[in-house]
Tab-separated table of C-alpha atoms in Angstrom:
chain	number	residue	atom	x	y	z
A	87	MET	CA	0.000	0.000	0.000
A	88	THR	CA	1.408	3.399	-0.973
A	89	PHE	CA	1.116	6.177	1.547
A	90	ALA	CA	1.133	9.942	1.182
A	91	THR	CA	0.331	12.682	3.654
A	92	ALA	CA	-2.504	13.792	1.368
A	93	HIS	CA	-4.249	10.503	2.212
A	94	LEU	CA	-4.799	11.795	5.730
A	95	LEU	CA	-6.908	14.798	4.735
A	96	PRO	CA	-10.147	12.901	3.955
A	97	LEU	CA	-9.685	11.065	7.270
A	98	ALA	CA	-9.189	14.252	9.296
A	99	PRO	CA	-12.570	13.910	11.112
A	100	GLU	CA	-11.837	10.296	12.098
A	101	ILE	CA	-8.295	11.162	13.245
A	102	PHE	CA	-9.580	14.102	15.275
A	103	VAL	CA	-12.314	12.042	16.968
A	104	LEU	CA	-9.881	9.210	17.764
A	105	ALA	CA	-7.339	11.648	19.249
A	106	MET	CA	-10.020	13.340	21.347
A	107	VAL	CA	-11.409	10.038	22.629
A	108	CYS	CA	-7.914	9.015	23.764
A	109	LEU	CA	-7.476	12.411	25.437
A	110	ILE	CA	-10.868	12.160	27.172
A	111	LEU	CA	-10.040	8.645	28.321
A	112	VAL	CA	-6.837	9.841	29.990
A	113	VAL	CA	-8.319	13.048	31.427
A	114	ASP	CA	-11.283	11.157	32.867
A	115	LEU	CA	-8.935	8.921	34.859
A	116	PHE	CA	-7.840	11.911	36.931
A	117	LEU	CA	-11.273	13.394	37.509
A	118	SER	CA	-13.356	12.931	40.622
A	119	ASP	CA	-17.079	12.271	40.330
A	120	THR	CA	-17.830	15.885	41.207
A	121	ASN	CA	-15.758	17.088	38.218
A	122	ARG	CA	-17.179	14.601	35.703
A	123	GLY	CA	-18.786	17.493	33.896
A	124	VAL	CA	-15.375	18.111	32.298
A	125	THR	CA	-15.670	14.780	30.482
A	126	TYR	CA	-19.125	15.761	29.275
A	127	LEU	CA	-17.945	19.152	28.021
A	128	LEU	CA	-14.908	17.647	26.269
A	129	SER	CA	-17.175	15.096	24.571
A	130	GLN	CA	-19.535	17.778	23.338
A	131	ALA	CA	-16.567	19.896	22.195
A	132	THR	CA	-15.327	16.880	20.225
A	133	LEU	CA	-18.624	16.690	18.368
A	134	VAL	CA	-18.628	20.412	17.594
A	135	GLY	CA	-15.019	20.152	16.399
A	136	ALA	CA	-15.876	17.129	14.246
A	137	VAL	CA	-18.640	19.106	12.510
A	138	ALA	CA	-16.219	21.967	11.803
A	139	ILE	CA	-13.493	19.647	10.456
A	140	THR	CA	-15.907	17.642	8.299
A	141	LEU	CA	-17.225	20.849	6.746
A	142	GLY	CA	-13.686	22.197	6.426
A	143	VAL	CA	-12.262	19.222	4.502
A	144	SER	CA	-15.381	18.619	2.415
A	145	THR	CA	-14.834	19.458	-1.266
A	146	GLY	CA	-18.113	18.184	-2.672
A	147	GLU	CA	-16.201	15.606	-4.710
A	148	THR	CA	-15.484	11.913	-4.190
A	149	ARG	CA	-12.003	11.233	-2.793
A	150	PHE	CA	-10.389	7.895	-2.038
A	151	ALA	CA	-7.631	7.126	0.447
A	152	PHE	CA	-5.521	4.190	1.626
A	153	ASN	CA	-5.640	2.218	-1.591
A	154	ASP	CA	-9.323	3.003	-2.075
A	155	THR	CA	-10.360	1.346	1.190
A	156	PHE	CA	-11.748	4.668	2.426
A	157	VAL	CA	-13.995	7.073	0.556
A	158	ALA	CA	-15.102	10.599	1.394
A	159	ASP	CA	-17.979	11.864	-0.725
A	160	PRO	CA	-21.002	14.171	-0.291
A	161	MET	CA	-23.108	11.288	1.103
A	162	SER	CA	-20.541	10.474	3.786
A	163	ASP	CA	-20.179	14.142	4.738
A	164	LEU	CA	-23.943	14.583	5.193
A	165	LEU	CA	-24.373	11.348	7.152
A	166	LYS	CA	-21.410	12.093	9.418
A	167	ILE	CA	-22.771	15.527	10.291
A	168	ALA	CA	-26.176	13.978	11.025
A	169	ILE	CA	-24.429	11.432	13.277
A	170	TYR	CA	-22.524	14.157	15.180
A	171	VAL	CA	-25.742	16.097	15.753
A	172	ALA	CA	-27.593	12.985	16.929
A	173	VAL	CA	-24.827	11.998	19.381
A	174	PHE	CA	-24.604	15.602	20.645
A	175	VAL	CA	-28.323	15.576	21.435
A	176	VAL	CA	-28.076	12.109	23.035
A	177	PHE	CA	-25.275	13.274	25.352
A	178	LEU	CA	-27.230	16.390	26.284
A	179	TYR	CA	-30.464	14.501	27.014
A	180	SER	CA	-28.622	11.828	28.981
A	181	ARG	CA	-26.555	13.960	31.369
A	182	GLU	CA	-29.092	14.441	34.171
A	183	TYR	CA	-30.505	10.934	33.717
A	184	LEU	CA	-27.060	9.416	34.245
A	185	ARG	CA	-26.220	11.736	37.111
A	186	MET	CA	-29.370	10.801	39.060
A	187	ARG	CA	-28.560	7.070	38.743
A	188	GLN	CA	-24.862	7.261	39.613
A	189	LEU	CA	-24.040	6.343	35.994
A	190	PHE	CA	-22.472	9.699	35.153
A	191	LYS	CA	-19.106	8.120	34.345
A	192	GLY	CA	-16.548	8.651	31.644
A	193	GLU	CA	-17.310	5.198	30.230
A	194	PHE	CA	-20.609	6.339	28.724
A	195	TYR	CA	-18.983	9.172	26.792
A	196	VAL	CA	-15.850	7.267	25.759
A	197	LEU	CA	-17.888	4.290	24.539
A	198	GLY	CA	-20.356	6.631	22.854
A	199	LEU	CA	-17.540	8.379	20.973
A	200	PHE	CA	-15.842	5.105	20.055
A	201	GLY	CA	-19.182	3.866	18.735
A	202	MET	CA	-19.508	7.075	16.759
A	203	LEU	CA	-16.024	6.520	15.314
A	204	GLY	CA	-17.188	3.076	14.196
A	205	MET	CA	-20.188	4.715	12.507
A	206	MET	CA	-17.881	7.173	10.729
A	207	VAL	CA	-15.695	4.333	9.435
A	208	LEU	CA	-18.800	2.470	8.223
A	209	VAL	CA	-20.081	5.560	6.446
A	210	SER	CA	-16.787	5.991	4.562
A	211	ALA	CA	-15.971	2.320	3.970
A	212	ASN	CA	-15.142	1.276	0.425
A	213	ASN	CA	-13.832	-2.184	1.174
A	214	PHE	CA	-15.279	-5.193	2.992
A	215	LEU	CA	-12.448	-5.088	5.535
A	216	THR	CA	-13.177	-1.437	6.333
A	217	ILE	CA	-16.879	-2.284	6.611
A	218	TYR	CA	-16.118	-5.016	9.115
A	219	LEU	CA	-13.692	-2.817	11.073
A	220	GLY	CA	-16.296	-0.071	11.465
A	221	LEU	CA	-19.067	-2.523	12.240
A	222	GLU	CA	-17.181	-4.265	15.030
A	223	LEU	CA	-15.975	-1.001	16.566
A	224	LEU	CA	-19.594	0.172	16.690
A	225	SER	CA	-21.013	-3.158	17.867
A	226	LEU	CA	-18.499	-3.733	20.685
A	227	SER	CA	-19.119	-0.221	21.989
A	228	LEU	CA	-22.884	-0.813	21.963
A	229	TYR	CA	-22.611	-4.163	23.793
A	230	ALA	CA	-20.633	-2.483	26.587
A	231	MET	CA	-23.010	0.492	26.753
A	232	VAL	CA	-26.059	-1.757	27.135
A	233	ALA	CA	-24.332	-3.410	30.131
A	234	LEU	CA	-23.449	-0.043	31.674
A	235	ARG	CA	-25.797	-0.621	34.635
A	236	ARG	CA	-23.932	-3.634	35.997
A	237	ASP	CA	-26.226	-4.186	39.000
A	238	SER	CA	-29.273	-4.599	36.750
A	239	VAL	CA	-30.256	-8.136	35.766
A	240	ALA	CA	-32.333	-6.826	32.840
A	241	ALA	CA	-29.424	-4.773	31.466
A	242	SER	CA	-26.964	-7.668	31.802
A	243	GLU	CA	-29.403	-10.049	30.119
A	244	ALA	CA	-30.010	-7.557	27.297
A	245	ALA	CA	-26.280	-7.052	26.784
A	246	MET	CA	-25.615	-10.792	26.698
A	247	LYS	CA	-28.477	-11.390	24.247
A	248	TYR	CA	-27.299	-8.529	22.061
A	249	PHE	CA	-23.713	-9.783	22.133
A	250	VAL	CA	-24.580	-13.388	21.232
A	251	LEU	CA	-26.998	-12.481	18.428
A	252	GLY	CA	-24.678	-9.725	17.201
A	253	ALA	CA	-21.767	-12.165	17.033
A	254	LEU	CA	-23.964	-14.589	15.076
A	255	ALA	CA	-24.916	-11.843	12.604
A	256	SER	CA	-21.276	-10.807	12.248
A	257	GLY	CA	-20.415	-14.417	11.474
A	258	MET	CA	-23.111	-14.518	8.787
A	259	LEU	CA	-21.803	-11.306	7.275
A	260	LEU	CA	-18.233	-12.588	7.283
A	261	TYR	CA	-19.317	-15.849	5.680
A	262	GLY	CA	-21.102	-13.925	2.943
A	263	ILE	CA	-18.049	-11.691	2.409
A	264	SER	CA	-15.782	-14.729	2.161
A	265	MET	CA	-18.045	-16.278	-0.504
A	266	LEU	CA	-18.107	-13.058	-2.515
A	267	TYR	CA	-14.328	-12.832	-2.216
A	268	GLY	CA	-13.972	-16.442	-3.275
A	269	VAL	CA	-15.993	-15.777	-6.423
A	270	SER	CA	-14.589	-12.378	-7.378
A	271	GLY	CA	-11.111	-12.340	-5.816
A	272	THR	CA	-11.547	-8.813	-4.488
A	273	LEU	CA	-12.670	-7.072	-1.312
A	274	ASP	CA	-12.944	-3.669	-2.975
A	275	LEU	CA	-16.620	-2.755	-3.302
A	276	ARG	CA	-16.423	-0.746	-6.521
A	277	GLU	CA	-14.151	-3.317	-8.133
A	278	LEU	CA	-16.630	-6.013	-7.120
A	279	GLY	CA	-19.411	-3.959	-8.692
A	280	THR	CA	-17.476	-3.723	-11.954
A	281	LEU	CA	-16.736	-7.439	-12.016
A	282	ILE	CA	-20.396	-8.323	-11.420
A	283	ALA	CA	-21.458	-5.941	-14.195
A	284	GLU	CA	-19.155	-7.815	-16.603
A	285	GLY	CA	-21.179	-10.920	-15.769
A	286	ASP	CA	-18.525	-13.627	-16.140
A	287	HIS	CA	-18.828	-15.034	-12.622
A	288	ASN	CA	-20.783	-17.872	-11.080
A	289	ARG	CA	-24.181	-16.281	-10.327
A	290	VAL	CA	-25.243	-19.093	-7.994
A	291	LEU	CA	-22.272	-18.614	-5.681
A	292	LEU	CA	-22.707	-14.855	-5.826
A	293	ALA	CA	-26.354	-15.284	-4.839
A	294	PHE	CA	-25.375	-17.430	-1.828
A	295	GLY	CA	-22.857	-14.810	-0.705
A	296	LEU	CA	-25.467	-12.118	-1.242
A	297	VAL	CA	-27.987	-13.857	1.039
A	298	PHE	CA	-25.533	-14.102	3.935
A	299	VAL	CA	-24.497	-10.468	3.543
A	300	ILE	CA	-28.164	-9.399	3.580
A	301	VAL	CA	-28.718	-11.382	6.788
A	302	GLY	CA	-25.870	-9.474	8.459
A	303	ILE	CA	-27.164	-6.101	7.313
A	304	ALA	CA	-30.786	-6.943	8.175
A	305	PHE	CA	-29.736	-7.781	11.727
A	306	LYS	CA	-28.009	-4.439	12.138
A	307	LEU	CA	-31.075	-2.642	10.756
A	308	GLY	CA	-33.426	-4.720	12.900
A	309	ALA	CA	-35.549	-5.999	10.011
A	310	VAL	CA	-37.908	-8.952	10.561
A	311	PRO	CA	-37.094	-11.871	11.008
A	312	PHE	CA	-33.774	-10.647	12.460
A	313	HIS	CA	-35.433	-8.208	14.833
A	314	MET	CA	-35.708	-10.304	17.994
A	315	TRP	CA	-32.968	-8.439	19.837
A	316	ILE	CA	-34.497	-4.975	19.490
A	317	PRO	CA	-37.397	-5.055	22.027
A	318	ASP	CA	-35.380	-6.806	24.727
A	319	VAL	CA	-32.283	-4.643	24.289
A	320	TYR	CA	-34.251	-1.400	24.111
A	321	HIS	CA	-36.199	-2.406	27.215
A	322	GLY	CA	-33.283	-3.771	29.249
A	323	ALA	CA	-30.755	-1.020	28.556
A	324	PRO	CA	-30.758	2.221	30.564
A	325	THR	CA	-32.970	4.702	28.688
A	326	ALA	CA	-29.973	6.946	27.946
A	327	VAL	CA	-28.332	4.015	26.142
A	328	THR	CA	-31.586	3.126	24.354
A	329	LEU	CA	-31.697	6.722	23.151
A	330	TYR	CA	-28.209	6.339	21.657
A	331	LEU	CA	-28.860	2.859	20.288
A	332	SER	CA	-32.091	3.784	18.538
A	333	THR	CA	-30.894	6.856	16.667
A	334	ALA	CA	-27.362	7.481	15.323
A	335	PRO	CA	-26.546	3.805	14.451
A	336	LYS	CA	-29.526	3.809	12.057
A	337	LEU	CA	-27.645	6.337	9.912
A	338	ALA	CA	-24.587	4.073	9.886
A	339	ALA	CA	-26.724	1.033	8.991
A	340	PHE	CA	-28.199	2.971	6.072
A	341	ALA	CA	-24.682	3.871	4.897
A	342	MET	CA	-23.601	0.247	5.230
A	343	PHE	CA	-26.491	-0.822	3.002
A	344	MET	CA	-25.569	1.812	0.426
A	345	ARG	CA	-21.902	0.873	0.375
A	346	VAL	CA	-22.403	-2.883	0.171
A	347	MET	CA	-25.646	-3.353	-1.744
A	348	VAL	CA	-25.464	-0.344	-4.053
A	349	ASP	CA	-21.751	0.340	-4.574
A	350	GLY	CA	-20.746	-3.325	-4.529
A	351	LEU	CA	-23.767	-5.452	-5.426
A	352	GLU	CA	-26.009	-3.215	-7.508
A	353	GLY	CA	-25.431	-5.559	-10.440
A	354	LEU	CA	-27.395	-8.161	-8.455
A	355	HIS	CA	-30.327	-5.796	-7.825
A	356	GLY	CA	-32.711	-8.184	-9.514
A	357	ASP	CA	-31.675	-10.870	-7.000
A	358	TRP	CA	-31.734	-8.803	-3.825
A	359	GLN	CA	-34.852	-6.763	-4.572
A	360	GLY	CA	-37.116	-9.744	-3.905
A	361	ILE	CA	-35.433	-10.483	-0.571
A	362	ILE	CA	-35.697	-6.851	0.514
A	363	ILE	CA	-39.404	-6.791	-0.417
A	364	ILE	CA	-40.023	-9.765	1.899
A	365	LEU	CA	-38.027	-8.149	4.724
A	366	ALA	CA	-39.883	-4.854	4.249
A	367	VAL	CA	-43.376	-6.385	4.306
A	368	LEU	CA	-42.584	-8.569	7.327
A	369	SER	CA	-41.090	-5.594	9.188
A	370	LEU	CA	-44.127	-3.423	8.469
A	371	ALA	CA	-46.517	-6.176	9.551
A	372	VAL	CA	-44.781	-7.417	12.700
A	373	GLY	CA	-43.625	-3.978	13.854
A	374	ASN	CA	-47.000	-2.276	13.566
A	375	VAL	CA	-49.195	-5.140	14.799
A	376	VAL	CA	-47.101	-6.238	17.794
A	377	ALA	CA	-46.534	-2.626	18.931
A	378	ILE	CA	-50.279	-2.355	19.608
A	379	ALA	CA	-50.051	-4.986	22.339
A	380	GLN	CA	-47.240	-3.262	24.265
A	381	SER	CA	-47.805	-1.526	27.593
A	382	ASN	CA	-44.171	-0.446	27.948
A	383	ILE	CA	-43.352	2.593	25.806
A	384	LYS	CA	-39.733	1.522	25.217
A	385	ARG	CA	-40.923	-1.800	23.822
A	386	MET	CA	-43.638	-0.031	21.850
A	387	LEU	CA	-41.078	2.306	20.283
A	388	ALA	CA	-38.805	-0.684	19.649
A	389	TYR	CA	-41.503	-2.363	17.539
A	390	SER	CA	-42.220	1.016	15.997
A	391	THR	CA	-38.536	1.129	14.974
A	392	ILE	CA	-38.935	-2.239	13.259
A	393	ALA	CA	-41.902	-0.882	11.306
A	394	HIS	CA	-39.917	2.203	10.293
A	395	VAL	CA	-37.094	-0.050	9.084
A	396	GLY	CA	-39.697	-1.621	6.784
A	397	PHE	CA	-40.445	1.807	5.323
A	398	LEU	CA	-36.731	2.552	4.978
A	399	LEU	CA	-36.254	-0.674	3.009
A	400	LEU	CA	-39.062	0.365	0.636
A	401	GLY	CA	-36.943	3.271	-0.559
A	402	LEU	CA	-33.848	1.132	-0.930
A	403	LEU	CA	-35.501	-1.689	-2.867
A	404	ALA	CA	-36.588	0.747	-5.581
A	405	GLY	CA	-32.999	0.618	-6.792
A	406	THR	CA	-32.977	4.173	-8.194
A	407	PRO	CA	-30.942	7.208	-7.069
A	408	GLU	CA	-34.221	8.958	-6.218
A	409	GLY	CA	-35.244	5.943	-4.123
A	410	TYR	CA	-31.950	5.979	-2.223
A	411	ALA	CA	-32.364	9.732	-1.613
A	412	ALA	CA	-35.899	9.115	-0.276
A	413	ALA	CA	-34.556	6.376	2.020
A	414	MET	CA	-31.849	8.715	3.315
A	415	PHE	CA	-34.481	11.408	3.913
A	416	TYR	CA	-36.570	8.859	5.786
A	417	THR	CA	-33.601	7.753	7.912
A	418	ILE	CA	-32.668	11.302	8.929
A	419	ALA	CA	-36.326	12.103	9.665
A	420	TYR	CA	-36.681	8.966	11.794
A	421	VAL	CA	-33.528	9.780	13.779
A	422	LEU	CA	-34.854	13.279	14.486
A	423	MET	CA	-38.217	11.881	15.629
A	424	GLY	CA	-36.587	9.049	17.615
A	425	LEU	CA	-34.374	11.508	19.489
A	426	GLY	CA	-37.466	13.419	20.576
A	427	ALA	CA	-39.573	10.374	21.495
A	428	PHE	CA	-36.906	8.632	23.587
A	429	GLY	CA	-35.779	12.038	24.878
A	430	MET	CA	-39.291	12.548	26.270
A	431	ILE	CA	-38.993	9.306	28.264
A	432	VAL	CA	-35.697	10.562	29.715
A	433	PHE	CA	-37.338	13.925	30.377
A	434	LEU	CA	-40.140	12.393	32.460
A	435	SER	CA	-37.832	10.032	34.371
A	436	ARG	CA	-36.324	10.965	37.700
A	437	SER	CA	-34.246	9.330	40.405
A	438	GLY	CA	-35.829	5.970	41.283
A	439	PHE	CA	-38.522	6.318	38.613
A	440	GLU	CA	-38.406	5.261	34.966
A	441	ALA	CA	-41.236	6.672	32.845
A	442	GLU	CA	-41.422	3.479	30.831
A	443	ARG	CA	-45.101	2.582	31.087
A	444	LEU	CA	-47.678	4.038	28.749
A	445	ASP	CA	-49.678	4.947	31.863
A	446	ASP	CA	-46.831	7.243	32.949
A	447	PHE	CA	-47.927	9.579	30.141
A	448	LYS	CA	-51.475	9.829	31.476
A	449	GLY	CA	-52.558	13.418	32.055
A	450	LEU	CA	-49.258	14.918	30.874
A	451	ASN	CA	-51.224	17.870	29.538
A	452	GLU	CA	-52.260	18.769	33.092
A	453	ARG	CA	-48.687	18.504	34.349
A	454	SER	CA	-47.012	20.306	31.467
A	455	PRO	CA	-49.131	21.501	28.510
A	456	TRP	CA	-46.057	22.611	26.526
A	457	TYR	CA	-44.263	19.238	26.665
A	458	ALA	CA	-47.513	17.361	26.071
A	459	PHE	CA	-47.756	19.411	22.867
A	460	MET	CA	-44.125	18.545	22.010
A	461	MET	CA	-44.915	14.838	22.464
A	462	LEU	CA	-48.051	15.252	20.360
A	463	ILE	CA	-45.914	16.639	17.503
A	464	LEU	CA	-43.553	13.664	17.757
A	465	MET	CA	-46.322	11.050	17.896
A	466	PHE	CA	-48.231	12.585	14.975
A	467	SER	CA	-45.019	12.726	12.977
A	468	LEU	CA	-44.104	9.116	13.719
A	469	ALA	CA	-47.641	8.107	12.740
A	470	GLY	CA	-47.274	9.957	9.421
A	471	VAL	CA	-49.948	12.583	10.021
A	472	PRO	CA	-49.620	15.641	7.735
A	473	PRO	CA	-48.034	18.180	7.816
A	474	PHE	CA	-45.409	16.752	10.150
A	475	LEU	CA	-42.009	15.506	8.947
A	476	GLY	CA	-42.883	11.810	9.177
A	477	PHE	CA	-45.677	12.271	6.639
A	478	TRP	CA	-43.328	13.697	3.992
A	479	ALA	CA	-40.749	10.993	4.691
A	480	LYS	CA	-43.355	8.272	4.127
A	481	LEU	CA	-44.698	10.062	1.051
A	482	ALA	CA	-41.212	10.367	-0.489
A	483	VAL	CA	-40.583	6.648	-0.064
A	484	LEU	CA	-44.012	5.611	-1.357
A	485	ARG	CA	-43.603	7.834	-4.402
A	486	GLU	CA	-40.415	5.951	-5.362
A	487	VAL	CA	-42.098	2.575	-4.789
A	488	VAL	CA	-44.923	3.621	-7.126
A	489	ALA	CA	-42.355	4.928	-9.640
A	490	VAL	CA	-40.970	1.395	-10.053
A	491	GLU	CA	-44.547	0.097	-10.461
A	492	LEU	CA	-44.805	-1.741	-7.169
A	493	TRP	CA	-48.322	-0.434	-6.495
A	494	TRP	CA	-49.341	-3.357	-4.340
A	495	LEU	CA	-46.357	-2.781	-2.063
A	496	ALA	CA	-47.247	0.887	-1.616
A	497	ILE	CA	-50.831	-0.111	-0.694
A	498	VAL	CA	-49.551	-2.669	1.836
A	499	ALA	CA	-47.304	-0.017	3.389
A	500	VAL	CA	-50.189	2.461	3.658
A	501	VAL	CA	-52.475	-0.151	5.262
A	502	PHE	CA	-49.904	-1.073	7.914
A	503	SER	CA	-49.102	2.585	8.450
A	504	ILE	CA	-52.777	3.228	9.240
A	505	ILE	CA	-52.780	0.273	11.646
A	506	GLY	CA	-49.636	1.664	13.273
A	507	ALA	CA	-51.217	5.067	13.801
A	508	PHE	CA	-53.330	3.466	16.573
A	509	TYR	CA	-50.536	3.097	19.105
A	510	TYR	CA	-49.155	6.588	18.488
A	511	LEU	CA	-52.586	8.161	18.866
A	512	ARG	CA	-53.124	6.134	22.045
A	513	ILE	CA	-50.262	8.104	23.635
A	514	VAL	CA	-51.962	11.358	22.621
A	515	LYS	CA	-55.235	10.136	24.118
A	516	LEU	CA	-53.505	9.233	27.395
A	517	MET	CA	-51.866	12.661	27.613
A	518	TYR	CA	-54.962	14.724	26.867
A	519	PHE	CA	-57.988	12.709	28.016
A	520	ASP	CA	-56.827	10.726	31.070
A	521	LYS	CA	-56.116	11.835	34.602
A	522	PRO	CA	-52.464	11.757	35.672
A	523	GLU	CA	-51.335	8.846	37.864
A	524	ASP	CA	-48.088	10.621	38.693
A	525	THR	CA	-48.299	14.200	39.930
A	526	ALA	CA	-44.659	14.682	40.909
A	527	PRO	CA	-42.992	17.788	39.431
A	528	ILE	CA	-40.940	17.205	36.279
A	529	VAL	CA	-37.235	17.560	37.021
A	530	ALA	CA	-35.099	18.537	34.033
A	531	SER	CA	-32.284	20.967	33.324
A	532	SER	CA	-32.928	24.119	31.320
A	533	ASP	CA	-30.670	23.005	28.441
A	534	MET	CA	-32.596	19.759	28.132
A	535	ARG	CA	-35.922	21.601	28.156
A	536	PHE	CA	-34.613	23.895	25.440
A	537	MET	CA	-33.168	21.101	23.289
A	538	LEU	CA	-36.280	18.909	23.611
A	539	SER	CA	-38.450	21.815	22.516
A	540	ALA	CA	-36.073	22.599	19.632
A	541	ASN	CA	-36.059	18.920	18.643
A	542	SER	CA	-39.849	18.722	18.488
A	543	LEU	CA	-40.239	22.082	16.786
A	544	ALA	CA	-37.656	21.000	14.191
A	545	VAL	CA	-39.922	18.031	13.387
A	546	LEU	CA	-42.766	20.511	12.891
A	547	GLY	CA	-40.591	22.994	10.981
A	548	PHE	CA	-39.156	20.416	8.577
A	549	GLY	CA	-42.700	19.160	8.132
A	550	LEU	CA	-43.940	22.600	7.091
A	551	PHE	CA	-40.916	23.101	4.811
A	552	PRO	CA	-39.745	19.600	3.835
A	553	GLY	CA	-38.165	20.658	0.546
A	554	ALA	CA	-34.852	21.839	1.991
A	555	LEU	CA	-33.916	18.578	3.734
A	556	LEU	CA	-35.139	16.433	0.841
A	557	ALA	CA	-33.219	18.596	-1.629
A	558	VAL	CA	-30.002	18.049	0.343
A	559	CYS	CA	-30.524	14.267	0.271
A	560	VAL	CA	-31.219	14.363	-3.466
A	561	ALA	CA	-28.180	16.578	-4.098
A	562	VAL	CA	-25.747	14.116	-2.475
A	563	LEU	CA	-27.158	10.985	-4.119
A	564	VAL	CA	-28.666	11.854	-7.482
A	565	PRO	CA	-26.006	12.540	-10.173
């Protein structure tokens, strides 16, 4: 491998984040619990710095580094900035929650930043080895974060289940990669794409490799039937970790799909479209129907996530640049809505009390009309009610499904979306028409109150003016 200093420039954000994580790790060792706020501030400064560096080194063109194993392009720049913003909001929402449960330790921030570094590597991966490196860095950080509350049986069980199933999915992915390598003789994604387009390889072996790779990616996305870890992990993990787990990694999973299935295996689109259709329909059906039966809001939102993954897959299976742009728009919209929904659970929690039951939202309008309204915006948006952001995200995806003449699939998605609206509207009914069971004052810092309001109002604002965000997604993906 040849090396030149110029190769480092596209990796400047990754190098900066890695250096800062190492610095935070060392600084945190010398801090007492009363000064742990320094770790928090350094972590947030890292995210702000990463945004500035990513914008600073972005040229709007595609650049390769390290023998084409790493790529920096407009899509990676946009997704990385979205990831920084999501992690920034997660850290802000989580601070008081962690402090009240004696979990305000450096480990949360160091693992969170290492996980984010894994996401950044995944977003810029142009080689199967780089994909696997980023995936494992992200996954190992998430396993440890889920087990952060070591005295909790539920958290330990969730972490163990996540680790075992995650290792199984990684094995499937590796097996698929090895088969593709055996057929093509390359690990480079674009080179693999070119070789497949030439069509002189064994299609049966390629198809077998493709299936195993899809299994690995479907697990990371949480698509049915590889979804079984999501409800238990979301429920068992501390809510601050669930907040992290349910948002930023979705952007990395989307990027992983784009790099592997589009950059590398687009020549097999006819083979993988059918599999993705099955995964999408199953995810829409299971996610929306099972969510109705949940009484725990974290489990309900976990099944809701599965249903949203189904919608995300609808955009991807279209196999057109416009479809990929719609899927990216949907992913960013979901992350914004997910931050607000899980952030509201953190907001209502306090020391010794987790606002995890649906009944904990009863009468929220009497306790805090403003935040009941913020939750109403988020629930309507997740349900796809116009004019909120979720509606336009669903519409963009459905439009691309119809464009490739899969009318029946669009109708199925609409039917399950209507079914799914029930459990979101149930939250609204509990907040506005039921008497509160809990009348304790809501304890939250002013910065969290501000950010939660800004988060919800952004969902409303992007819903009223959806063109700007959609145009950005189209600009980075449509030639």
